[in-house]
């Protein structure tokens, strides 16, 4: 049953990579997004290492929503390579999902280790640039799509992604799901895998389950 579960998960994962987002909810554009939907160059922030997205560094959190303000500060901390500042935006009861990894992170100690691993593995000077982010309308949630750039403003390959965040009453992030762009693009083949995966699901015992969240 274990091997069957792994096989079906691999098939389903490959099939998901075939899908492209065709419609998205209306987002509030960040100040640095041009009319052509291209992001402006990240601007230097005094005292920071490298560059920081201008939108992140100059937005007054009081002018935005609670959750998107926390998300912006989190990304600012990552761009500054300031893990302590990034962690300040998260609750002790965090549930953090980086979909490149198999298991969620459920503690700030684990999140520190995760951030350290990621920053150690990133190319020198790589920056996260928020393209657009939704404003927290009072429900403590926001979504964003983003990409990565070199310090010279050149887009990094396969670095686009989507994120969703939730905050608690204190304005701390309690849930995060980050979905980086897959490096493989199976296209129509992924749809065939999805159909095959759907067929195989009937042979999986009821005792074998897959995560919904």
Backbone as ProteinMPNN parsed JSONL, in Angstrom:
{"seq_chain_A": "XXXXXXXXXXXXXXXXXXXXXXXXXXXXXXXXXXXXXXXXXXXXXXXXXXXXXXXXXXXXXXXXXXXXXXXXXXXXXXXXXXXXXXXXXXXXXXXXXXXXXXXXXXXXXXXXXXXXXXXXXXXXXXXXXXXXXXXXXXXXXXXXXXXXXXXXXXXXXXXXXXXXXXXXXXXXXXXXXXXXXXXXXXXXXXXXXXXXXXXXXXXXXXXXXXXXX", "coords_chain_A": {"N_chain_A": [[0.826, -1.2, 0.0], [2.002, 1.165, 0.708], [3.926, 1.632, -1.332], [2.207, 1.844, -3.483], [0.807, 4.122, -2.81], [2.841, 6.041, -2.965], [3.417, 5.886, -5.696], [1.019, 6.742, -6.895], [0.868, 9.327, -5.853], [3.094, 10.445, -7.115], [2.266, 10.372, -9.766], [0.011, 12.024, -9.673], [1.208, 14.41, -8.882], [2.805, 14.99, -11.116], [0.799, 15.394, -12.944], [-0.437, 17.683, -12.004], [1.395, 19.646, -12.614], [0.893, 20.158, -15.198], [-1.133, 21.904, -15.475], [-2.16, 25.272, -16.037], [-2.59, 28.469, -14.625], [-5.456, 30.085, -15.525], [-7.374, 31.946, -14.879], [-7.656, 34.464, -12.432], [-8.245, 35.863, -9.136], [-9.278, 39.298, -8.551], [-6.643, 41.4, -7.926], [-5.02, 43.795, -5.807], [-2.835, 45.943, -7.18], [0.646, 46.166, -6.533], [2.571, 49.085, -5.617], [4.918, 49.157, -7.157], [4.414, 47.896, -9.539], [4.245, 48.108, -12.983], [2.227, 49.567, -15.649], [2.284, 47.764, -17.695], [2.372, 45.44, -16.385], [4.841, 44.584, -15.666], [7.444, 44.209, -13.291], [9.131, 46.728, -11.423], [12.628, 47.552, -10.965], [14.123, 46.198, -8.021], [14.827, 48.322, -5.235], [17.65, 49.795, -3.509], [17.941, 49.38, 0.026], [18.678, 51.24, 2.813], [21.219, 50.141, 4.941], [20.705, 47.486, 4.529], [21.585, 44.23, 3.28], [22.479, 43.902, -0.027], [19.724, 44.234, -2.253], [16.333, 45.36, -1.883], [12.907, 44.758, -2.508], [11.235, 47.57, -3.679], [8.534, 48.072, -3.247], [8.014, 46.546, -0.948], [9.684, 47.696, 0.984], [8.834, 50.333, 1.276], [6.135, 50.558, 1.819], [3.686, 51.563, 4.1], [2.65, 49.654, 6.72], [0.267, 50.275, 8.054], [-1.355, 51.357, 6.171], [-2.203, 49.335, 4.633], [-3.7, 46.041, 4.726], [-3.916, 43.868, 7.63], [-2.871, 41.225, 7.288], [-1.587, 41.243, 4.725], [0.31, 43.172, 5.262], [1.935, 41.872, 7.165], [2.859, 39.803, 5.545], [4.335, 41.224, 3.628], [6.392, 42.255, 5.264], [7.594, 39.897, 6.064], [8.641, 38.962, 3.582], [10.39, 41.057, 3.161], [12.251, 40.648, 5.213], [13.37, 38.234, 4.307], [14.567, 39.049, 1.91], [16.471, 40.786, 2.926], [18.064, 39.0, 4.109], [17.619, 38.584, 6.759], [16.79, 36.654, 9.042], [15.743, 36.635, 11.629], [14.048, 38.892, 11.681], [12.208, 38.15, 9.714], [11.064, 35.914, 10.969], [9.757, 37.118, 13.072], [7.323, 37.828, 12.101], [5.689, 35.688, 12.246], [3.427, 33.493, 13.975], [3.712, 31.549, 17.021], [2.289, 29.292, 16.657], [2.522, 28.285, 14.031], [1.706, 27.046, 10.764], [3.309, 26.025, 8.155], [3.707, 25.63, 4.762], [5.848, 24.706, 2.332], [5.679, 23.872, -0.853], [7.625, 22.538, -2.219], [8.7, 20.789, -0.516], [8.198, 17.787, 1.405], [6.977, 17.666, 3.951], [5.007, 19.664, 6.198], [5.857, 22.635, 8.13], [5.79, 23.183, 11.549], [6.63, 24.706, 13.685], [8.43, 27.518, 15.057], [11.108, 27.104, 15.401], [11.602, 25.074, 13.584], [10.943, 26.493, 11.321], [12.919, 28.439, 11.257], [15.153, 26.817, 10.718], [14.401, 25.947, 8.19], [14.305, 28.358, 6.688], [16.985, 29.072, 6.878], [18.206, 26.965, 5.486], [17.115, 27.42, 2.942], [18.051, 30.046, 2.282], [20.793, 29.612, 2.356], [21.005, 27.997, 0.154], [20.186, 29.548, -1.984], [21.159, 31.441, -4.905], [23.764, 33.914, -4.732], [22.681, 37.078, -3.759], [20.115, 36.801, -4.794], [16.743, 37.852, -5.255], [13.446, 38.258, -3.934], [10.566, 39.3, -5.54], [7.555, 40.816, -5.184], [4.895, 40.609, -7.31], [2.092, 41.121, -7.442], [-0.251, 41.658, -4.782], [-2.95, 40.709, -2.755], [-5.181, 42.711, -0.814], [-5.731, 42.491, 2.642], [-8.953, 42.109, 3.531], [-10.164, 42.223, 5.969], [-10.615, 39.7, 6.821], [-8.333, 38.483, 7.595], [-6.66, 37.285, 5.712], [-4.576, 36.845, 2.79], [-3.341, 36.84, -0.607], [-0.694, 36.265, -2.961], [1.33, 36.76, -5.902], [4.562, 36.134, -7.27], [8.039, 36.613, -8.199], [11.521, 35.784, -8.764], [14.576, 37.659, -8.888], [17.815, 38.6, -10.172], [20.385, 40.692, -8.648], [20.814, 42.559, -10.644], [18.414, 42.91, -11.81], [17.45, 40.979, -13.55], [15.222, 38.462, -14.497], [14.995, 35.412, -12.739], [15.281, 32.027, -13.832], [12.477, 29.77, -13.763], [11.319, 30.686, -11.363], [8.968, 31.774, -10.537], [6.014, 32.146, -8.486], [3.249, 31.293, -6.254], [1.513, 32.383, -3.354], [-0.236, 31.946, -0.253], [-1.646, 33.354, 2.663], [-2.541, 33.39, 6.168], [-3.577, 35.206, 9.057], [-3.436, 35.608, 12.679], [-5.342, 36.986, 15.46], [-3.563, 38.786, 16.49], [-2.141, 39.697, 14.393], [-0.135, 38.079, 13.433], [1.396, 35.72, 11.257], [-0.168, 32.669, 10.767], [-0.662, 30.654, 9.056], [0.759, 29.483, 6.076], [1.147, 28.945, 2.666], [3.245, 28.121, 0.12], [3.869, 28.008, -3.275], [6.079, 27.152, -5.481], [7.123, 27.667, -8.906], [7.071, 24.866, -11.075], [9.888, 23.148, -12.445], [9.701, 21.451, -14.568], [7.657, 21.014, -17.436], [5.164, 19.295, -18.335], [2.919, 19.542, -19.959], [0.382, 18.486, -22.286], [0.898, 15.809, -21.736], [0.811, 15.624, -19.018], [-1.906, 15.767, -18.506], [-2.728, 13.307, -19.424], [-1.487, 11.676, -17.56], [-2.926, 12.487, -15.345], [-5.458, 11.481, -15.935], [-4.882, 8.765, -15.929], [-4.069, 8.526, -13.285], [-6.482, 9.06, -11.993], [-7.906, 6.807, -12.716], [-6.41, 4.841, -11.38], [-6.967, 5.423, -8.75], [-9.188, 3.999, -7.884], [-8.258, 1.589, -7.065], [-6.944, 1.941, -4.746], [-6.769, 1.263, -1.34], [-9.272, 2.154, 1.134], [-8.135, 2.843, 3.495], [-5.84, 4.147, 2.895], [-4.913, 7.391, 2.682], [-4.802, 10.788, 1.451], [-3.333, 14.03, 1.921], [-5.503, 16.858, 2.402], [-5.119, 19.469, 3.091]], "CA_chain_A": [[0.0, 0.0, 0.0], [2.889, 2.316, 0.769], [4.489, 1.872, -2.659], [1.116, 2.286, -4.346], [0.526, 5.515, -2.458], [3.907, 6.865, -3.525], [3.282, 5.902, -7.151], [-0.113, 7.595, -7.267], [1.234, 10.7, -5.539], [4.001, 10.914, -8.164], [1.462, 10.588, -10.968], [-0.821, 13.206, -9.472], [2.081, 15.586, -8.877], [3.17, 15.283, -12.498], [-0.371, 15.914, -13.653], [-0.709, 19.051, -11.568], [2.325, 20.547, -13.275], [0.427, 20.433, -16.553], [-2.165, 22.925, -15.456], [-1.739, 26.673, -15.979], [-3.624, 29.347, -14.092], [-6.058, 30.862, -16.614], [-8.149, 33.041, -14.314], [-7.228, 34.764, -11.079], [-9.071, 36.9, -8.526], [-8.801, 40.662, -8.717], [-5.645, 41.759, -6.944], [-4.6, 45.182, -5.721], [-1.469, 45.98, -7.683], [1.63, 46.823, -5.687], [2.994, 50.358, -6.211], [6.026, 49.073, -8.1], [4.019, 47.2, -10.758], [3.984, 49.022, -14.085], [0.974, 49.325, -16.376], [2.481, 46.593, -18.532], [2.438, 44.314, -15.45], [6.215, 44.228, -15.377], [7.878, 44.763, -12.008], [10.276, 47.622, -11.456], [13.827, 47.059, -10.301], [14.188, 46.399, -6.58], [15.631, 49.478, -4.875], [18.465, 49.545, -2.327], [17.42, 49.814, 1.314], [19.806, 51.611, 3.648], [21.539, 49.23, 6.018], [20.398, 46.111, 4.167], [22.51, 43.558, 2.375], [21.921, 43.779, -1.373], [18.591, 45.059, -2.629], [15.032, 44.969, -1.362], [11.818, 45.236, -3.342], [10.802, 48.904, -3.276], [7.175, 47.989, -2.725], [8.044, 46.016, 0.408], [10.406, 48.549, 1.916], [8.278, 51.669, 1.408], [4.71, 50.54, 2.156], [3.336, 51.695, 5.503], [1.71, 48.573, 7.019], [-1.0, 50.808, 8.525], [-2.157, 51.723, 5.013], [-2.678, 48.112, 4.026], [-4.374, 45.172, 5.663], [-3.053, 43.247, 8.636], [-2.179, 40.049, 6.782], [-0.64, 41.582, 3.658], [1.423, 43.879, 5.887], [2.827, 40.859, 7.736], [3.5, 39.085, 4.434], [5.351, 42.106, 3.059], [7.535, 42.313, 6.179], [8.261, 38.591, 5.967], [9.465, 38.959, 2.367], [11.476, 42.013, 3.362], [13.266, 39.965, 5.998], [14.07, 37.254, 3.476], [15.439, 39.765, 0.975], [17.577, 41.348, 3.688], [18.749, 37.87, 4.75], [17.421, 38.825, 8.183], [15.858, 35.598, 9.43], [15.054, 37.02, 12.863], [12.956, 39.801, 11.333], [11.201, 37.352, 9.006], [10.379, 35.061, 11.941], [8.91, 37.945, 13.929], [6.008, 37.987, 11.476], [4.972, 34.422, 12.372], [2.961, 33.047, 15.275], [4.312, 30.316, 17.533], [1.424, 28.191, 16.189], [2.586, 28.375, 12.578], [1.61, 25.875, 9.882], [3.966, 26.574, 6.965], [3.876, 24.633, 3.709], [6.595, 24.971, 1.108], [5.271, 22.698, -1.62], [8.79, 21.815, -2.723], [9.098, 19.849, 0.526], [7.144, 16.812, 1.67], [6.31, 17.845, 5.226], [4.814, 21.046, 6.649], [6.64, 23.081, 9.279], [4.803, 23.525, 12.569], [7.249, 25.413, 14.805], [9.319, 28.583, 14.606], [12.45, 26.533, 15.317], [11.673, 24.407, 12.286], [10.9, 27.511, 10.277], [14.264, 29.033, 11.199], [16.018, 25.88, 10.004], [13.982, 25.954, 6.786], [14.771, 29.602, 6.076], [18.443, 29.0, 6.786], [18.513, 26.058, 4.379], [16.759, 28.069, 1.676], [18.941, 31.167, 1.995], [22.11, 29.054, 2.053], [20.972, 27.381, -1.167], [19.887, 30.522, -3.031], [22.305, 32.146, -5.49], [24.129, 35.164, -4.07], [21.964, 38.272, -4.179], [18.792, 36.53, -5.375], [15.723, 38.661, -4.608], [12.037, 37.981, -4.141], [9.828, 40.492, -5.95], [6.11, 40.625, -5.218], [4.276, 41.225, -8.484], [0.84, 41.67, -6.942], [-0.691, 41.066, -3.527], [-4.304, 41.123, -2.389], [-5.255, 43.392, 0.468], [-6.544, 41.86, 3.673], [-10.214, 42.831, 3.624], [-10.731, 42.079, 7.298], [-10.73, 38.286, 7.162], [-7.028, 37.981, 8.015], [-6.074, 36.471, 4.648], [-4.117, 37.518, 1.574], [-2.641, 36.019, -1.576], [0.286, 37.015, -3.752], [2.198, 36.046, -6.84], [5.88, 36.728, -7.156], [9.122, 35.98, -8.949], [12.852, 36.094, -8.247], [15.458, 38.391, -9.792], [19.198, 38.86, -9.785], [20.551, 42.097, -8.249], [20.805, 43.41, -11.831], [17.041, 43.036, -12.297], [17.14, 39.947, -14.528], [14.375, 37.412, -13.929], [15.644, 34.113, -12.543], [14.425, 31.007, -14.463], [11.648, 28.884, -12.949], [11.289, 31.263, -10.015], [7.671, 32.369, -10.236], [5.303, 31.368, -7.49], [2.029, 31.773, -5.639], [1.491, 32.202, -1.903], [-1.455, 32.296, 0.475], [-1.319, 33.534, 4.075], [-3.565, 33.721, 7.149], [-3.061, 35.807, 10.28], [-4.268, 35.515, 13.875], [-5.86, 38.259, 15.938], [-2.439, 39.664, 16.798], [-1.479, 40.08, 13.157], [0.975, 37.181, 13.133], [1.073, 34.694, 10.268], [-0.389, 31.353, 11.361], [-0.712, 29.686, 7.963], [1.399, 29.925, 4.833], [1.385, 27.925, 1.635], [4.028, 28.695, -0.969], [3.89, 27.062, -4.391], [7.008, 27.602, -6.518], [6.934, 27.185, -10.274], [7.795, 23.627, -11.37], [10.9, 23.277, -13.499], [9.295, 20.625, -15.703], [6.372, 21.418, -18.015], [4.739, 18.142, -19.132], [1.89, 19.886, -20.93], [-0.695, 17.508, -22.468], [1.237, 14.528, -21.124], [0.354, 15.681, -17.638], [-3.332, 15.455, -18.486], [-2.839, 11.852, -19.571], [-1.134, 11.124, -16.266], [-4.032, 12.757, -14.435], [-6.515, 10.529, -16.249], [-4.437, 7.461, -15.45], [-4.098, 8.577, -11.836], [-7.873, 8.941, -11.592], [-8.257, 5.391, -12.876], [-5.729, 4.063, -10.354], [-7.506, 5.723, -7.423], [-10.187, 3.004, -7.487], [-7.588, 0.418, -6.525], [-6.288, 2.296, -3.486], [-7.625, 0.954, -0.169], [-9.82, 3.31, 1.832], [-7.26, 3.174, 4.622], [-4.778, 4.988, 2.387], [-5.459, 8.728, 2.462], [-3.895, 11.843, 0.999], [-3.659, 15.296, 2.614], [-6.325, 17.861, 1.734], [-4.564, 20.777, 3.429]], "C_chain_A": [[0.862, 1.252, 0.0], [3.468, 2.661, -0.594], [3.42, 2.377, -3.62], [0.783, 3.748, -4.086], [1.565, 6.442, -3.048], [3.758, 6.991, -5.027], [2.156, 6.826, -7.585], [0.197, 9.05, -6.979], [2.143, 11.273, -6.616], [3.236, 11.219, -9.448], [0.633, 11.857, -10.842], [0.012, 14.476, -9.477], [2.467, 15.983, -10.291], [1.996, 15.884, -13.254], [-0.674, 17.348, -13.263], [0.189, 20.048, -12.272], [1.867, 20.913, -14.679], [-0.566, 21.578, -16.613], [-1.568, 24.309, -15.332], [-2.89, 27.512, -15.477], [-4.164, 30.23, -15.211], [-6.885, 32.035, -16.113], [-7.693, 33.248, -12.879], [-8.132, 35.823, -10.49], [-8.459, 38.267, -8.723], [-7.859, 41.024, -7.588], [-5.444, 43.264, -6.949], [-3.133, 45.251, -6.114], [-0.558, 46.699, -6.7], [2.109, 48.102, -6.374], [4.086, 50.219, -7.258], [5.66, 48.383, -9.404], [3.627, 48.207, -11.828], [2.679, 48.666, -14.779], [1.08, 48.081, -17.245], [2.566, 45.318, -17.715], [3.856, 43.831, -15.225], [6.654, 44.894, -14.093], [9.081, 45.67, -12.195], [11.45, 46.994, -10.744], [13.694, 47.208, -8.796], [15.141, 47.545, -6.263], [16.452, 49.191, -3.626], [17.811, 50.11, -1.077], [18.604, 50.058, 2.235], [19.991, 50.611, 4.775], [21.291, 47.774, 5.686], [21.488, 45.546, 3.27], [21.83, 43.411, 1.02], [20.765, 44.727, -1.59], [17.308, 44.502, -2.017], [13.961, 45.534, -2.284], [11.305, 46.573, -2.814], [9.411, 48.871, -2.666], [7.17, 47.529, -1.275], [8.607, 47.047, 1.374], [9.719, 49.881, 2.171], [6.798, 51.693, 1.777], [4.534, 50.647, 3.659], [2.319, 50.609, 5.829], [0.345, 49.082, 7.481], [-1.926, 51.175, 7.368], [-2.711, 50.496, 4.302], [-3.457, 47.303, 5.047], [-3.385, 44.537, 6.621], [-2.224, 42.119, 8.033], [-1.178, 40.403, 5.679], [0.531, 42.396, 4.203], [2.429, 42.914, 6.485], [3.564, 40.102, 6.642], [4.601, 39.929, 3.8], [6.588, 42.153, 3.954], [8.311, 41.002, 6.183], [9.172, 38.537, 4.745], [10.623, 39.947, 2.482], [12.608, 41.362, 4.149], [14.057, 38.956, 5.18], [15.009, 37.943, 2.495], [16.643, 40.381, 1.673], [18.462, 40.264, 4.299], [18.714, 38.033, 6.266], [16.357, 37.841, 8.674], [15.086, 35.973, 10.688], [13.854, 37.918, 12.562], [11.845, 39.054, 10.609], [10.391, 36.515, 9.993], [9.461, 35.852, 12.861], [7.49, 38.071, 13.381], [5.137, 36.747, 11.646], [4.574, 34.142, 13.813], [3.747, 31.805, 15.716], [3.543, 29.098, 17.029], [1.388, 28.143, 14.664], [2.371, 27.013, 11.919], [2.08, 26.362, 8.517], [4.211, 25.449, 5.972], [4.664, 25.221, 2.545], [6.404, 23.732, 0.258], [6.406, 22.009, -2.353], [9.24, 20.736, -1.738], [7.911, 18.988, 0.927], [6.339, 17.124, 2.916], [6.13, 19.322, 5.567], [5.682, 21.353, 7.865], [5.666, 23.633, 10.309], [5.42, 24.175, 13.801], [8.171, 26.485, 14.258], [10.76, 28.089, 14.556], [12.636, 25.819, 13.983], [11.677, 25.4, 11.15], [12.244, 28.21, 10.151], [15.215, 28.133, 10.421], [15.699, 25.865, 8.515], [14.487, 27.207, 6.072], [16.284, 29.589, 5.895], [18.868, 28.116, 5.623], [18.255, 26.729, 3.036], [17.749, 29.178, 1.324], [20.36, 30.679, 1.69], [22.161, 28.471, 0.647], [20.69, 28.343, -2.299], [21.172, 31.096, -3.616], [22.542, 33.478, -4.772], [23.334, 36.339, -4.644], [20.594, 38.039, -4.776], [17.711, 37.24, -4.556], [14.33, 38.152, -4.91], [11.331, 39.294, -4.465], [8.349, 40.144, -6.003], [5.552, 41.348, -6.438], [2.951, 41.881, -8.102], [0.457, 40.933, -5.662], [-2.091, 41.579, -3.22], [-4.276, 41.785, -1.019], [-6.192, 42.636, 1.413], [-7.814, 42.685, 3.869], [-10.884, 42.711, 4.97], [-10.886, 40.639, 7.73], [-9.395, 37.664, 7.547], [-6.344, 37.105, 6.99], [-5.549, 37.35, 3.52], [-3.416, 36.506, 0.676], [-1.702, 36.877, -2.397], [0.874, 36.118, -4.829], [3.471, 36.841, -7.012], [6.862, 36.035, -8.105], [10.444, 36.359, -8.289], [13.685, 36.776, -9.32], [16.88, 38.393, -9.254], [19.311, 40.315, -9.334], [20.534, 43.061, -9.429], [19.406, 43.56, -12.424], [16.644, 42.012, -13.337], [16.334, 38.84, -13.864], [15.129, 36.09, -13.861], [14.728, 33.026, -13.107], [13.699, 30.14, -13.439], [11.522, 29.393, -11.515], [9.961, 31.941, -9.686], [6.935, 31.51, -9.204], [4.053, 32.054, -6.991], [2.09, 31.497, -4.143], [0.13, 32.604, -1.348], [-1.128, 32.328, 1.955], [-2.577, 33.802, 4.891], [-2.893, 34.264, 8.399], [-3.996, 35.526, 11.449], [-4.71, 36.912, 14.313], [-4.767, 39.274, 16.244], [-1.668, 40.101, 15.565], [-0.27, 39.246, 12.804], [0.521, 36.106, 12.141], [0.968, 33.332, 10.946], [-0.455, 30.251, 10.304], [-0.047, 30.291, 6.743], [1.535, 28.732, 3.907], [2.063, 28.602, 0.462], [4.223, 27.64, -2.052], [4.82, 27.596, -5.469], [6.674, 26.99, -7.873], [7.699, 25.883, -10.482], [8.778, 23.834, -12.518], [10.573, 22.437, -14.726], [7.889, 21.03, -16.143], [5.854, 20.283, -18.908], [3.651, 18.434, -20.145], [0.817, 18.82, -21.051], [-0.388, 16.15, -21.84], [0.784, 14.483, -19.671], [-1.119, 15.357, -17.506], [-3.563, 13.956, -18.628], [-2.499, 11.165, -18.254], [-2.265, 11.319, -15.27], [-5.176, 11.764, -14.666], [-6.155, 9.137, -15.749], [-4.476, 7.414, -13.926], [-5.503, 8.442, -11.295], [-8.344, 7.491, -11.685], [-7.661, 4.553, -11.753], [-6.311, 4.279, -8.96], [-8.496, 4.662, -6.951], [-9.562, 1.765, -6.868], [-6.887, 0.704, -5.188], [-7.23, 1.995, -2.322], [-8.11, 2.215, 0.526], [-8.941, 3.761, 2.985], [-6.099, 4.076, 4.203], [-5.375, 6.348, 2.029], [-4.379, 9.687, 2.03], [-4.305, 13.159, 1.667], [-4.538, 16.201, 1.751], [-5.768, 19.258, 1.955], [-3.072, 20.636, 3.691]], "O_chain_A": [[0.518, 2.262, -0.613], [3.504, 3.829, -0.981], [3.687, 3.231, -4.466], [0.512, 4.513, -5.012], [1.23, 7.504, -3.572], [3.948, 8.073, -5.583], [2.312, 7.603, -8.527], [-0.166, 9.925, -7.766], [2.003, 12.435, -6.998], [3.521, 12.201, -10.133], [0.557, 12.661, -11.771], [-0.415, 15.502, -10.008], [2.461, 17.166, -10.633], [2.167, 16.768, -14.094], [-1.116, 18.141, -14.094], [-0.217, 21.186, -12.504], [2.38, 21.855, -15.283], [-0.808, 22.151, -17.676], [-0.589, 24.509, -14.613], [-4.039, 27.293, -15.859], [-3.425, 31.03, -15.785], [-7.08, 33.012, -16.836], [-7.376, 32.28, -12.188], [-8.73, 36.606, -11.228], [-7.271, 38.392, -9.024], [-8.236, 40.962, -6.418], [-5.667, 43.929, -7.961], [-2.282, 44.672, -5.439], [-0.936, 47.71, -6.109], [2.057, 48.19, -7.6], [4.19, 51.055, -8.155], [6.501, 48.284, -10.298], [2.771, 49.062, -11.599], [2.098, 47.609, -14.536], [0.077, 47.416, -17.504], [2.801, 44.24, -18.261], [4.055, 42.764, -14.644], [6.273, 46.034, -13.83], [9.946, 45.404, -13.029], [11.293, 46.021, -10.006], [13.205, 48.234, -8.324], [16.15, 47.721, -6.946], [16.014, 48.427, -2.765], [17.204, 51.18, -1.109], [19.443, 49.175, 2.416], [19.041, 50.274, 5.481], [21.632, 46.9, 6.484], [22.212, 46.28, 2.596], [20.733, 42.86, 0.928], [20.809, 45.882, -1.167], [17.224, 43.321, -1.68], [14.089, 46.653, -2.783], [10.978, 46.691, -1.633], [9.141, 49.561, -1.683], [6.413, 48.055, -0.459], [8.065, 47.247, 2.461], [9.989, 50.513, 3.192], [6.257, 52.77, 2.026], [5.164, 49.905, 4.414], [1.221, 50.625, 5.274], [-0.65, 48.378, 7.311], [-3.137, 51.293, 7.552], [-3.598, 50.617, 3.456], [-3.831, 47.812, 6.103], [-2.172, 44.652, 6.449], [-1.013, 42.059, 8.241], [-0.046, 39.92, 5.693], [1.634, 42.321, 3.662], [3.637, 43.102, 6.338], [4.747, 39.791, 6.783], [5.671, 39.417, 3.472], [7.713, 42.097, 3.456], [9.537, 40.998, 6.292], [10.327, 38.122, 4.842], [11.71, 39.7, 1.959], [13.779, 41.503, 3.798], [15.271, 38.836, 5.339], [16.126, 37.475, 2.272], [17.718, 40.487, 1.082], [19.478, 40.561, 4.926], [19.66, 37.667, 6.964], [15.17, 38.164, 8.713], [13.901, 35.662, 10.803], [12.774, 37.726, 13.12], [10.666, 39.3, 10.863], [9.171, 36.417, 9.869], [8.484, 35.307, 13.376], [6.562, 38.387, 14.125], [3.975, 36.747, 11.239], [5.286, 34.504, 14.751], [4.357, 31.112, 14.903], [4.088, 27.995, 16.98], [0.319, 27.976, 14.077], [2.79, 25.978, 12.436], [1.336, 27.035, 7.805], [4.843, 24.444, 6.297], [4.192, 26.128, 1.859], [6.903, 22.659, 0.597], [6.188, 21.008, -3.035], [10.055, 19.877, -2.075], [6.759, 19.405, 0.805], [5.134, 16.875, 2.945], [6.996, 20.141, 5.261], [6.176, 20.448, 8.539], [4.813, 24.458, 9.982], [4.794, 24.193, 14.861], [8.645, 26.382, 13.126], [11.556, 28.589, 13.761], [13.676, 25.938, 13.336], [12.332, 25.185, 10.131], [12.664, 28.539, 9.041], [15.982, 28.6, 9.579], [16.598, 25.781, 7.679], [15.034, 27.12, 4.973], [16.798, 30.045, 4.873], [19.774, 28.464, 4.866], [19.061, 26.626, 2.112], [18.233, 29.242, 0.193], [21.052, 31.267, 0.858], [23.218, 28.447, 0.016], [20.924, 28.01, -3.461], [22.169, 31.227, -2.907], [21.601, 34.089, -4.265], [23.318, 36.562, -5.854], [19.957, 38.991, -5.226], [17.751, 37.237, -3.326], [14.061, 37.672, -6.011], [11.482, 40.282, -3.746], [7.936, 39.279, -6.775], [5.72, 42.56, -6.579], [2.719, 43.052, -8.402], [0.784, 39.762, -5.474], [-2.377, 42.761, -3.41], [-3.445, 41.455, -0.174], [-7.282, 42.207, 1.035], [-7.752, 43.828, 4.322], [-12.056, 43.061, 5.108], [-11.247, 40.369, 8.875], [-9.32, 36.462, 7.799], [-5.526, 36.26, 7.353], [-6.025, 38.467, 3.322], [-2.959, 35.458, 1.132], [-1.899, 38.086, -2.513], [0.915, 34.895, -4.696], [3.47, 38.068, -6.914], [6.549, 35.015, -8.72], [10.471, 37.165, -7.359], [13.524, 36.508, -10.511], [17.118, 38.215, -8.059], [18.409, 41.104, -9.614], [20.269, 44.25, -9.25], [19.227, 44.254, -13.425], [15.591, 42.156, -13.958], [16.708, 38.339, -12.803], [15.813, 35.701, -14.808], [13.517, 33.082, -12.892], [14.243, 29.819, -12.383], [11.609, 28.614, -10.565], [9.846, 32.611, -8.66], [7.195, 30.315, -9.068], [3.818, 33.232, -7.26], [2.657, 30.491, -3.716], [-0.556, 33.472, -1.887], [-0.424, 31.454, 2.461], [-3.551, 34.363, 4.389], [-1.792, 33.849, 8.761], [-5.18, 35.245, 11.262], [-4.475, 37.896, 13.611], [-5.016, 40.479, 16.256], [-0.658, 40.796, 15.673], [0.54, 39.648, 11.969], [-0.62, 35.646, 12.197], [1.9, 32.894, 11.619], [-0.321, 29.068, 10.617], [-0.258, 31.459, 6.417], [1.977, 27.656, 4.308], [1.523, 29.542, -0.123], [4.681, 26.529, -1.784], [4.401, 28.409, -6.293], [6.032, 25.944, -7.966], [8.868, 25.797, -10.104], [8.519, 24.603, -13.443], [11.109, 22.682, -15.807], [7.039, 21.35, -15.313], [6.082, 20.306, -20.118], [3.467, 17.669, -21.091], [0.369, 18.288, -20.035], [-1.302, 15.421, -21.455], [0.417, 13.426, -19.159], [-1.545, 14.749, -16.524], [-4.482, 13.402, -18.025], [-3.145, 10.188, -17.873], [-2.54, 10.443, -14.45], [-5.783, 11.27, -13.716], [-7.0, 8.417, -15.217], [-4.862, 6.404, -13.338], [-5.718, 7.798, -10.269], [-9.09, 7.015, -10.83], [-8.322, 3.657, -11.228], [-6.168, 3.423, -8.086], [-8.634, 4.442, -5.748], [-10.25, 0.978, -6.22], [-6.309, -0.197, -4.58], [-8.378, 2.437, -2.33], [-7.424, 3.237, 0.507], [-8.993, 4.917, 3.403], [-5.452, 4.696, 5.047], [-6.248, 6.436, 1.165], [-3.189, 9.434, 2.217], [-5.484, 13.376, 1.945], [-4.349, 16.302, 0.538], [-5.925, 20.133, 1.104], [-2.402, 21.623, 3.994]]}, "name": "protein", "num_of_chains": 1, "seq": "XXXXXXXXXXXXXXXXXXXXXXXXXXXXXXXXXXXXXXXXXXXXXXXXXXXXXXXXXXXXXXXXXXXXXXXXXXXXXXXXXXXXXXXXXXXXXXXXXXXXXXXXXXXXXXXXXXXXXXXXXXXXXXXXXXXXXXXXXXXXXXXXXXXXXXXXXXXXXXXXXXXXXXXXXXXXXXXXXXXXXXXXXXXXXXXXXXXXXXXXXXXXXXXXXXXXX"}
